[in-house]
């Protein structure tokens, strides 16, 4: 584990510098489709932070305690996706029972998250980069926050965009991608803030 | 007899046409673009990734369709994900074995084919309700549609960003590299422009 960045560094870096959406392009599908207004975007963002933190911890444990000792690393895709799907189901059930308010806020977004590639991506990246447990959880939480930040910012921009005239063929996904490009350009300005 | 044959051929052709053009997964439905953005800075990586997706899309559709009568409705999504994941593992191991350098640069994106909405979308929308052979074709066509757009994007990104194609120098030394094209923002701009271009080619009433 020599030369590994500290958990705090990874946390900050994954929010703004190595933003999972703007530099690794993960979670684009829901990012494009649920960013038309701020409220649902914020709800989805919160749900992603929540699920990403939990699944990065669980997947770390599954990988380290089950797959590695048994030499079954190649099964990690299946193991991770099952853990994620199960976690989403479980979180949904627990939330419905104990925090109905939060459930109604996030409820419809939870099933969507199971197929959000950012969640699986975080688990795969943390294995490839050989993070320790604490760092992996910090990375999961930071990536979730970074994703939420990006989708809320985009939703804000798109709300303002409703009044602008866009070329008909560029409307919708086209212009959204170009706005995202400009956002990614702006986020490059953060690089160098934290030594990664 | 000949009319049935002609009809079949027609259906086959329209299935393929739909996957590649009418409902092209990337620029029509804007699905599965995570990898479209991430792997397109080099043509070689893009082709390997496209081949992987093509294989997974075709085979998963085929398998989902074969098992469609035995899959209970409630767990079909989970079953589809597991089928897709199994094929992705094959693809990942094959790439690791034959193209280790490309496997290292693609990193987690091969694994992320599992959550690629194109494949899930075709399994759920087509393969689950249709016989295996049309499903195979449908998945393959979606794979080809994806590959065509990705290759187009990668061509421009590699050419302008590095001045190379497949790693061979194409543009002379006097050419200033557009470094932005191989960085993340370039991916967004290029995909945005591609979507614009291809949608612009469609008649206005079909742009939805």
Short mmCIF file of C-alpha atoms in Angstrom, two decimals:
data_model
loop_
_atom_site.label_atom_id
_atom_site.label_comp_id
_atom_site.label_asym_id
_atom_site.label_seq_id
_atom_site.Cartn_x
_atom_site.Cartn_y
_atom_site.Cartn_z
CA UNK A 1 0.00 0.00 0.00
CA UNK A 2 3.00 2.29 -0.40
CA UNK A 3 2.38 5.52 -2.21
CA UNK A 4 -1.38 5.21 -1.77
CA UNK A 5 -3.13 8.55 -1.41
CA UNK A 6 -4.88 9.08 1.91
CA UNK A 7 -8.62 8.51 2.24
CA UNK A 8 -9.27 12.24 2.53
CA UNK A 9 -7.30 12.99 -0.64
CA UNK A 10 -9.22 10.32 -2.54
CA UNK A 11 -12.49 11.67 -1.19
CA UNK A 12 -11.85 15.25 -2.30
CA UNK A 13 -10.29 14.20 -5.58
CA UNK A 14 -13.22 11.97 -6.51
CA UNK A 15 -15.68 14.82 -5.98
CA UNK A 16 -14.07 17.48 -8.10
CA UNK A 17 -10.92 16.35 -9.87
CA UNK A 18 -11.61 12.79 -10.94
CA UNK A 19 -15.34 13.34 -11.09
CA UNK A 20 -16.84 9.97 -11.99
CA UNK A 21 -19.16 11.53 -14.53
CA UNK A 22 -17.05 14.23 -16.09
CA UNK A 23 -13.77 12.33 -16.36
CA UNK A 24 -14.82 8.67 -16.33
CA UNK A 25 -18.15 9.11 -18.14
CA UNK A 26 -20.04 6.77 -15.86
CA UNK A 27 -23.75 6.99 -15.14
CA UNK A 28 -24.47 8.92 -18.33
CA UNK A 29 -27.83 7.34 -19.15
CA UNK A 30 -29.68 8.52 -16.06
CA UNK A 31 -27.64 11.72 -16.10
CA UNK A 32 -29.05 12.63 -19.50
CA UNK A 33 -32.62 11.51 -18.93
CA UNK A 34 -33.31 12.81 -15.38
CA UNK A 35 -31.65 16.21 -15.60
CA UNK A 36 -34.54 18.26 -16.95
CA UNK A 37 -35.33 19.91 -13.61
CA UNK A 38 -33.51 20.32 -10.33
CA UNK A 39 -35.76 18.53 -7.83
CA UNK A 40 -35.75 15.01 -9.28
CA UNK A 41 -32.09 15.44 -10.16
CA UNK A 42 -31.29 16.21 -6.54
CA UNK A 43 -33.37 13.22 -5.39
CA UNK A 44 -31.55 10.88 -7.73
CA UNK A 45 -28.22 12.38 -6.69
CA UNK A 46 -28.95 11.69 -3.03
CA UNK A 47 -29.99 8.13 -3.78
CA UNK A 48 -26.76 7.57 -5.71
CA UNK A 49 -24.59 8.90 -2.86
CA UNK A 50 -26.39 6.61 -0.47
CA UNK A 51 -26.24 3.44 -2.56
CA UNK A 52 -22.71 4.05 -3.81
CA UNK A 53 -21.30 4.39 -0.29
CA UNK A 54 -22.98 1.21 0.89
CA UNK A 55 -22.16 -0.89 -2.16
CA UNK A 56 -18.51 0.15 -2.27
CA UNK A 57 -18.15 -1.05 1.34
CA UNK A 58 -20.05 -4.29 0.72
CA UNK A 59 -18.31 -5.07 -2.55
CA UNK A 60 -14.94 -4.45 -0.93
CA UNK A 61 -15.77 -7.00 1.76
CA UNK A 62 -17.10 -9.52 -0.76
CA UNK A 63 -14.02 -9.18 -2.93
CA UNK A 64 -11.51 -9.24 -0.09
CA UNK A 65 -13.07 -11.90 2.12
CA UNK A 66 -14.73 -14.22 -0.39
CA UNK A 67 -13.45 -13.88 -3.94
CA UNK A 68 -9.73 -13.33 -3.26
CA UNK A 69 -9.21 -16.23 -0.80
CA UNK A 70 -11.07 -18.59 -3.14
CA UNK A 71 -9.21 -17.38 -6.24
CA UNK A 72 -12.46 -16.41 -7.97
CA UNK A 73 -11.50 -12.86 -9.00
CA UNK A 74 -12.91 -13.39 -12.48
CA UNK A 75 -16.38 -13.81 -10.99
CA UNK A 76 -16.29 -10.26 -9.63
CA UNK A 77 -18.61 -8.85 -12.31
CA UNK A 78 -21.37 -11.25 -11.35
CA UNK A 79 -20.70 -10.93 -7.61
CA UNK A 80 -20.72 -7.13 -7.72
CA UNK A 81 -23.85 -6.81 -9.81
CA UNK A 82 -25.71 -9.23 -7.53
CA UNK A 83 -24.57 -7.32 -4.43
CA UNK A 84 -25.67 -4.03 -6.01
CA UNK A 85 -29.08 -5.32 -7.07
CA UNK A 86 -29.65 -6.91 -3.68
CA UNK A 87 -28.54 -3.78 -1.84
CA UNK A 88 -30.89 -1.61 -3.85
CA UNK A 89 -33.80 -3.95 -3.08
CA UNK A 90 -32.90 -4.05 0.60
CA UNK A 91 -32.42 -0.31 0.91
CA UNK A 92 -35.77 0.19 -0.79
CA UNK A 93 -37.54 -2.13 1.64
CA UNK A 94 -35.85 -0.73 4.74
CA UNK A 95 -36.53 2.84 3.69
CA UNK A 96 -40.17 2.12 2.93
CA UNK A 97 -40.62 0.78 6.44
CA UNK A 98 -38.59 3.18 8.57
CA UNK A 99 -38.24 6.43 6.67
CA UNK A 100 -41.31 6.76 4.45
CA UNK A 101 -40.58 10.45 3.87
CA UNK A 102 -37.20 9.71 2.34
CA UNK A 103 -38.70 6.73 0.54
CA UNK A 104 -41.25 8.87 -1.27
CA UNK A 105 -38.51 11.34 -2.16
CA UNK A 106 -36.14 8.71 -3.59
CA UNK A 107 -38.46 5.77 -4.14
CA UNK A 108 -38.88 5.87 -7.90
CA UNK A 109 -35.18 6.39 -8.45
CA UNK A 110 -33.94 3.42 -6.49
CA UNK A 111 -34.70 0.71 -9.07
CA UNK A 112 -33.01 2.84 -11.72
CA UNK A 113 -29.84 2.89 -9.71
CA UNK A 114 -29.32 -0.85 -9.95
CA UNK A 115 -28.43 -0.36 -13.61
CA UNK A 116 -26.51 2.86 -13.12
CA UNK A 117 -23.08 1.99 -14.42
CA UNK A 118 -21.42 4.47 -12.07
CA UNK A 119 -22.20 2.18 -9.13
CA UNK A 120 -20.60 -0.84 -10.75
CA UNK A 121 -17.81 1.36 -12.08
CA UNK A 122 -16.85 2.56 -8.60
CA UNK A 123 -16.57 -1.02 -7.38
CA UNK A 124 -14.45 -2.03 -10.37
CA UNK A 125 -12.16 1.00 -10.09
CA UNK A 126 -11.58 0.40 -6.40
CA UNK A 127 -10.43 -3.15 -7.14
CA UNK A 128 -8.16 -2.06 -9.98
CA UNK A 129 -6.60 0.71 -7.90
CA UNK A 130 -6.17 -1.59 -4.88
CA UNK A 131 -7.61 0.81 -2.33
CA UNK A 132 -7.75 -0.08 1.35
CA UNK A 133 -11.18 -0.47 2.96
CA UNK A 134 -11.40 3.08 4.35
CA UNK A 135 -10.13 4.59 1.12
CA UNK A 136 -12.60 2.54 -0.89
CA UNK A 137 -15.54 3.78 1.16
CA UNK A 138 -14.25 7.37 0.91
CA UNK A 139 -13.93 6.87 -2.84
CA UNK A 140 -17.51 5.54 -3.08
CA UNK A 141 -18.96 8.42 -1.06
CA UNK A 142 -16.88 11.02 -2.91
CA UNK A 143 -17.82 9.66 -6.32
CA UNK A 144 -21.47 9.68 -5.35
CA UNK A 145 -21.23 13.31 -4.23
CA UNK A 146 -19.37 14.23 -7.39
CA UNK A 147 -22.05 12.59 -9.53
CA UNK A 148 -24.81 14.35 -7.59
CA UNK A 149 -22.99 17.67 -7.98
CA UNK A 150 -22.73 17.21 -11.74
CA UNK A 151 -26.38 16.22 -12.27
CA UNK A 152 -27.73 19.05 -10.10
CA UNK A 153 -25.52 21.58 -11.88
CA UNK A 154 -26.67 20.31 -15.27
CA UNK A 155 -30.33 20.33 -14.23
CA UNK A 156 -29.95 23.95 -13.15
CA UNK A 157 -28.43 24.85 -16.49
CA UNK A 158 -31.11 22.99 -18.44
CA UNK A 159 -33.87 24.79 -16.54
CA UNK A 160 -32.39 28.08 -17.73
CA UNK A 161 -31.91 26.66 -21.22
CA UNK A 162 -35.64 26.17 -21.74
CA UNK A 163 -35.95 29.73 -22.95
CA UNK A 164 -33.09 29.57 -25.43
CA UNK A 165 -33.51 28.63 -29.05
CA UNK A 166 -31.50 25.57 -30.00
CA UNK A 167 -31.10 24.11 -33.48
CA UNK A 168 -33.82 21.43 -33.81
CA UNK A 169 -31.43 18.55 -34.48
CA UNK A 170 -29.23 19.58 -31.56
CA UNK A 171 -32.07 19.75 -29.05
CA UNK A 172 -32.18 17.30 -26.16
CA UNK A 173 -29.19 14.97 -25.90
CA UNK A 174 -27.00 16.87 -28.35
CA UNK A 175 -26.96 20.18 -26.55
CA UNK A 176 -26.85 18.44 -23.17
CA UNK A 177 -23.66 16.66 -24.17
CA UNK A 178 -22.09 19.89 -25.32
CA UNK A 179 -23.02 21.64 -22.04
CA UNK A 180 -21.48 18.71 -20.20
CA UNK A 181 -18.34 19.12 -22.27
CA UNK A 182 -18.09 22.74 -21.17
CA UNK A 183 -18.66 21.66 -17.57
CA UNK A 184 -15.92 19.05 -17.89
CA UNK A 185 -13.66 21.75 -19.28
CA UNK A 186 -14.38 23.92 -16.25
CA UNK A 187 -13.69 21.03 -13.89
CA UNK A 188 -10.26 20.50 -15.46
CA UNK A 189 -9.43 23.79 -13.77
CA UNK A 190 -9.51 21.96 -10.44
CA UNK A 191 -6.77 19.52 -11.39
CA UNK A 192 -3.59 20.11 -9.44
CA UNK A 193 -5.52 21.30 -6.38
CA UNK A 194 -4.87 18.00 -4.60
CA UNK A 195 -1.88 15.86 -5.53
CA UNK A 196 -3.39 12.59 -6.70
CA UNK B 1 -43.97 -20.25 -50.38
CA UNK B 2 -41.93 -17.60 -52.09
CA UNK B 3 -44.02 -14.85 -50.52
CA UNK B 4 -43.26 -16.21 -47.05
CA UNK B 5 -39.60 -16.33 -47.93
CA UNK B 6 -39.72 -12.79 -49.24
CA UNK B 7 -41.55 -11.67 -46.12
CA UNK B 8 -38.97 -13.32 -43.92
CA UNK B 9 -36.17 -11.66 -45.80
CA UNK B 10 -37.98 -8.36 -45.44
CA UNK B 11 -38.36 -8.78 -41.69
CA UNK B 12 -34.71 -9.72 -41.37
CA UNK B 13 -33.61 -6.71 -43.38
CA UNK B 14 -35.81 -4.35 -41.42
CA UNK B 15 -34.51 -5.76 -38.13
CA UNK B 16 -30.96 -5.06 -39.21
CA UNK B 17 -31.80 -1.64 -40.63
CA UNK B 18 -33.58 -0.72 -37.42
CA UNK B 19 -30.57 -1.58 -35.26
CA UNK B 20 -28.09 0.26 -37.42
CA UNK B 21 -30.02 3.32 -38.48
CA UNK B 22 -33.70 3.77 -37.52
CA UNK B 23 -33.19 3.07 -33.85
CA UNK B 24 -29.44 3.39 -33.65
CA UNK B 25 -28.68 2.93 -29.96
CA UNK B 26 -26.17 5.76 -29.75
CA UNK B 27 -27.50 8.70 -31.69
CA UNK B 28 -31.21 7.86 -31.80
CA UNK B 29 -31.81 6.54 -28.32
CA UNK B 30 -28.64 7.94 -26.70
CA UNK B 31 -28.04 4.74 -24.76
CA UNK B 32 -24.86 3.09 -23.65
CA UNK B 33 -22.78 6.16 -24.19
CA UNK B 34 -20.59 5.77 -21.09
CA UNK B 35 -18.25 3.57 -23.04
CA UNK B 36 -18.86 5.57 -26.22
CA UNK B 37 -17.17 8.45 -24.46
CA UNK B 38 -14.53 6.59 -22.53
CA UNK B 39 -12.88 4.34 -25.09
CA UNK B 40 -12.98 6.51 -28.20
CA UNK B 41 -9.64 8.30 -27.86
CA UNK B 42 -7.88 5.53 -29.80
CA UNK B 43 -9.27 3.60 -32.78
CA UNK B 44 -7.70 0.29 -31.77
CA UNK B 45 -9.34 0.39 -28.32
CA UNK B 46 -12.64 1.31 -29.88
CA UNK B 47 -12.60 -1.63 -32.28
CA UNK B 48 -11.81 -4.12 -29.51
CA UNK B 49 -14.55 -2.64 -27.34
CA UNK B 50 -17.04 -2.70 -30.23
CA UNK B 51 -16.24 -6.33 -30.97
CA UNK B 52 -16.83 -7.15 -27.31
CA UNK B 53 -20.14 -5.34 -27.27
CA UNK B 54 -21.21 -6.89 -30.59
CA UNK B 55 -20.55 -10.39 -29.29
CA UNK B 56 -22.24 -9.74 -25.94
CA UNK B 57 -25.29 -8.06 -27.47
CA UNK B 58 -25.86 -10.81 -30.03
CA UNK B 59 -25.26 -13.73 -27.71
CA UNK B 60 -27.20 -12.33 -24.76
CA UNK B 61 -30.21 -11.60 -26.95
CA UNK B 62 -29.99 -15.11 -28.33
CA UNK B 63 -29.78 -16.70 -24.89
CA UNK B 64 -32.48 -14.55 -23.33
CA UNK B 65 -34.74 -15.48 -26.21
CA UNK B 66 -33.95 -19.21 -25.87
CA UNK B 67 -34.85 -19.10 -22.20
CA UNK B 68 -37.80 -16.77 -22.54
CA UNK B 69 -40.41 -19.47 -21.88
CA UNK B 70 -38.62 -20.65 -18.75
CA UNK B 71 -37.91 -17.26 -17.19
CA UNK B 72 -40.53 -16.11 -14.68
CA UNK B 73 -41.56 -12.50 -15.31
CA UNK B 74 -40.63 -11.30 -11.84
CA UNK B 75 -36.99 -12.32 -12.00
CA UNK B 76 -36.40 -11.74 -15.69
CA UNK B 77 -34.26 -8.63 -15.17
CA UNK B 78 -31.97 -10.47 -12.79
CA UNK B 79 -31.79 -13.43 -15.19
CA UNK B 80 -30.92 -11.11 -18.07
CA UNK B 81 -28.21 -9.38 -16.06
CA UNK B 82 -26.67 -12.72 -15.14
CA UNK B 83 -26.73 -13.92 -18.75
CA UNK B 84 -25.10 -10.69 -19.90
CA UNK B 85 -22.54 -10.84 -17.10
CA UNK B 86 -21.52 -14.37 -18.08
CA UNK B 87 -20.81 -13.31 -21.66
CA UNK B 88 -18.96 -10.23 -20.47
CA UNK B 89 -16.68 -12.42 -18.38
CA UNK B 90 -15.87 -14.45 -21.53
CA UNK B 91 -15.12 -11.24 -23.43
CA UNK B 92 -12.99 -9.86 -20.62
CA UNK B 93 -10.92 -13.03 -20.35
CA UNK B 94 -10.50 -13.21 -24.13
CA UNK B 95 -9.28 -9.61 -24.36
CA UNK B 96 -6.95 -10.14 -21.39
CA UNK B 97 -5.48 -13.20 -23.09
CA UNK B 98 -5.00 -11.84 -26.62
CA UNK B 99 -4.65 -8.06 -26.19
CA UNK B 100 -3.20 -7.51 -22.69
CA UNK B 101 -2.17 -3.86 -23.37
CA UNK B 102 -5.61 -2.91 -24.67
CA UNK B 103 -7.20 -4.70 -21.73
CA UNK B 104 -5.12 -2.54 -19.37
CA UNK B 105 -6.15 0.72 -21.05
CA UNK B 106 -9.81 -0.26 -21.28
CA UNK B 107 -9.69 -0.99 -17.54
CA UNK B 108 -13.13 -1.40 -16.05
CA UNK B 109 -15.04 -0.44 -19.20
CA UNK B 110 -15.19 -4.01 -20.51
CA UNK B 111 -16.86 -5.04 -17.25
CA UNK B 112 -19.20 -2.12 -17.59
CA UNK B 113 -20.68 -3.67 -20.74
CA UNK B 114 -22.91 -5.45 -18.19
CA UNK B 115 -24.70 -2.27 -17.27
CA UNK B 116 -24.67 -0.98 -20.83
CA UNK B 117 -28.30 -0.07 -21.41
CA UNK B 118 -28.15 -1.07 -25.09
CA UNK B 119 -27.90 -4.76 -24.31
CA UNK B 120 -30.42 -4.68 -21.47
CA UNK B 121 -32.72 -2.64 -23.67
CA UNK B 122 -32.61 -5.09 -26.59
CA UNK B 123 -33.06 -8.11 -24.28
CA UNK B 124 -36.04 -6.54 -22.57
CA UNK B 125 -37.68 -4.92 -25.60
CA UNK B 126 -37.08 -7.54 -28.27
CA UNK B 127 -35.42 -10.79 -27.24
CA UNK B 128 -37.83 -11.54 -24.40
CA UNK B 129 -40.78 -11.64 -26.81
CA UNK B 130 -39.24 -13.08 -29.97
CA UNK B 131 -37.71 -16.34 -31.22
CA UNK B 132 -33.94 -16.84 -30.98
CA UNK B 133 -32.79 -16.18 -34.55
CA UNK B 134 -34.48 -12.77 -34.98
CA UNK B 135 -33.28 -11.92 -31.46
CA UNK B 136 -29.72 -12.80 -32.41
CA UNK B 137 -30.00 -10.57 -35.47
CA UNK B 138 -31.55 -7.77 -33.48
CA UNK B 139 -28.79 -7.84 -30.88
CA UNK B 140 -26.13 -8.03 -33.56
CA UNK B 141 -27.66 -5.08 -35.43
CA UNK B 142 -27.69 -2.97 -32.28
CA UNK B 143 -24.04 -3.94 -31.79
CA UNK B 144 -23.17 -2.88 -35.33
CA UNK B 145 -25.06 0.40 -34.91
CA UNK B 146 -23.07 1.10 -31.79
CA UNK B 147 -19.76 0.18 -33.43
CA UNK B 148 -20.36 2.41 -36.46
CA UNK B 149 -20.97 5.52 -34.38
CA UNK B 150 -18.08 4.76 -32.02
CA UNK B 151 -15.67 4.23 -34.87
CA UNK B 152 -16.75 7.53 -36.39
CA UNK B 153 -16.12 9.36 -33.11
CA UNK B 154 -12.83 7.60 -32.46
CA UNK B 155 -11.60 8.37 -35.97
CA UNK B 156 -11.89 12.12 -35.41
CA UNK B 157 -10.70 12.06 -31.83
CA UNK B 158 -7.53 10.12 -32.62
CA UNK B 159 -6.85 12.03 -35.84
CA UNK B 160 -7.20 15.48 -34.30
CA UNK B 161 -5.89 14.62 -30.85
CA UNK B 162 -2.76 12.65 -31.74
CA UNK B 163 -2.48 13.12 -35.50
CA UNK B 164 -2.52 9.35 -35.90
CA UNK B 165 -4.84 6.56 -37.07
CA UNK B 166 -4.37 3.14 -35.45
CA UNK B 167 -1.11 4.54 -34.05
CA UNK B 168 0.35 5.42 -37.49
CA UNK B 169 1.34 9.02 -38.05
CA UNK B 170 -1.06 10.49 -40.60
CA UNK B 171 -0.85 14.22 -40.21
CA UNK B 172 2.58 15.83 -40.64
CA UNK B 173 4.74 17.27 -37.89
CA UNK B 174 3.45 20.74 -38.66
CA UNK B 175 0.01 19.76 -37.32
CA UNK B 176 -0.74 21.14 -33.87
CA UNK B 177 -2.39 18.40 -31.81
CA UNK B 178 -5.82 19.25 -30.46
CA UNK B 179 -5.02 17.87 -27.02
CA UNK B 180 -8.55 18.69 -25.89
CA UNK B 181 -9.91 15.99 -28.23
CA UNK B 182 -8.31 13.16 -26.29
CA UNK B 183 -9.28 14.65 -22.93
CA UNK B 184 -12.73 14.11 -21.38
CA UNK B 185 -14.32 17.37 -22.63
CA UNK B 186 -13.38 16.47 -26.20
CA UNK B 187 -15.37 13.26 -25.84
CA UNK B 188 -18.48 15.16 -24.83
CA UNK B 189 -18.09 17.72 -27.62
CA UNK B 190 -17.47 15.07 -30.26
CA UNK B 191 -20.43 12.92 -29.19
CA UNK B 192 -22.64 16.01 -29.03
CA UNK B 193 -21.62 17.00 -32.53
CA UNK B 194 -22.09 13.45 -33.81
CA UNK B 195 -25.61 13.29 -32.40
CA UNK B 196 -26.32 16.65 -33.99
CA UNK B 197 -24.95 15.57 -37.35
CA UNK B 198 -26.77 12.25 -37.57
CA UNK B 199 -30.05 13.66 -36.31
CA UNK B 200 -29.70 16.50 -38.77
CA UNK B 201 -29.65 13.92 -41.55
CA UNK B 202 -33.04 12.57 -40.50
CA UNK B 203 -36.25 14.10 -41.81
CA UNK B 204 -37.57 16.62 -39.23
CA UNK B 205 -40.75 14.70 -38.36
CA UNK B 206 -38.72 11.70 -37.19
CA UNK B 207 -36.41 13.58 -34.87
CA UNK B 208 -38.91 13.29 -32.01
#
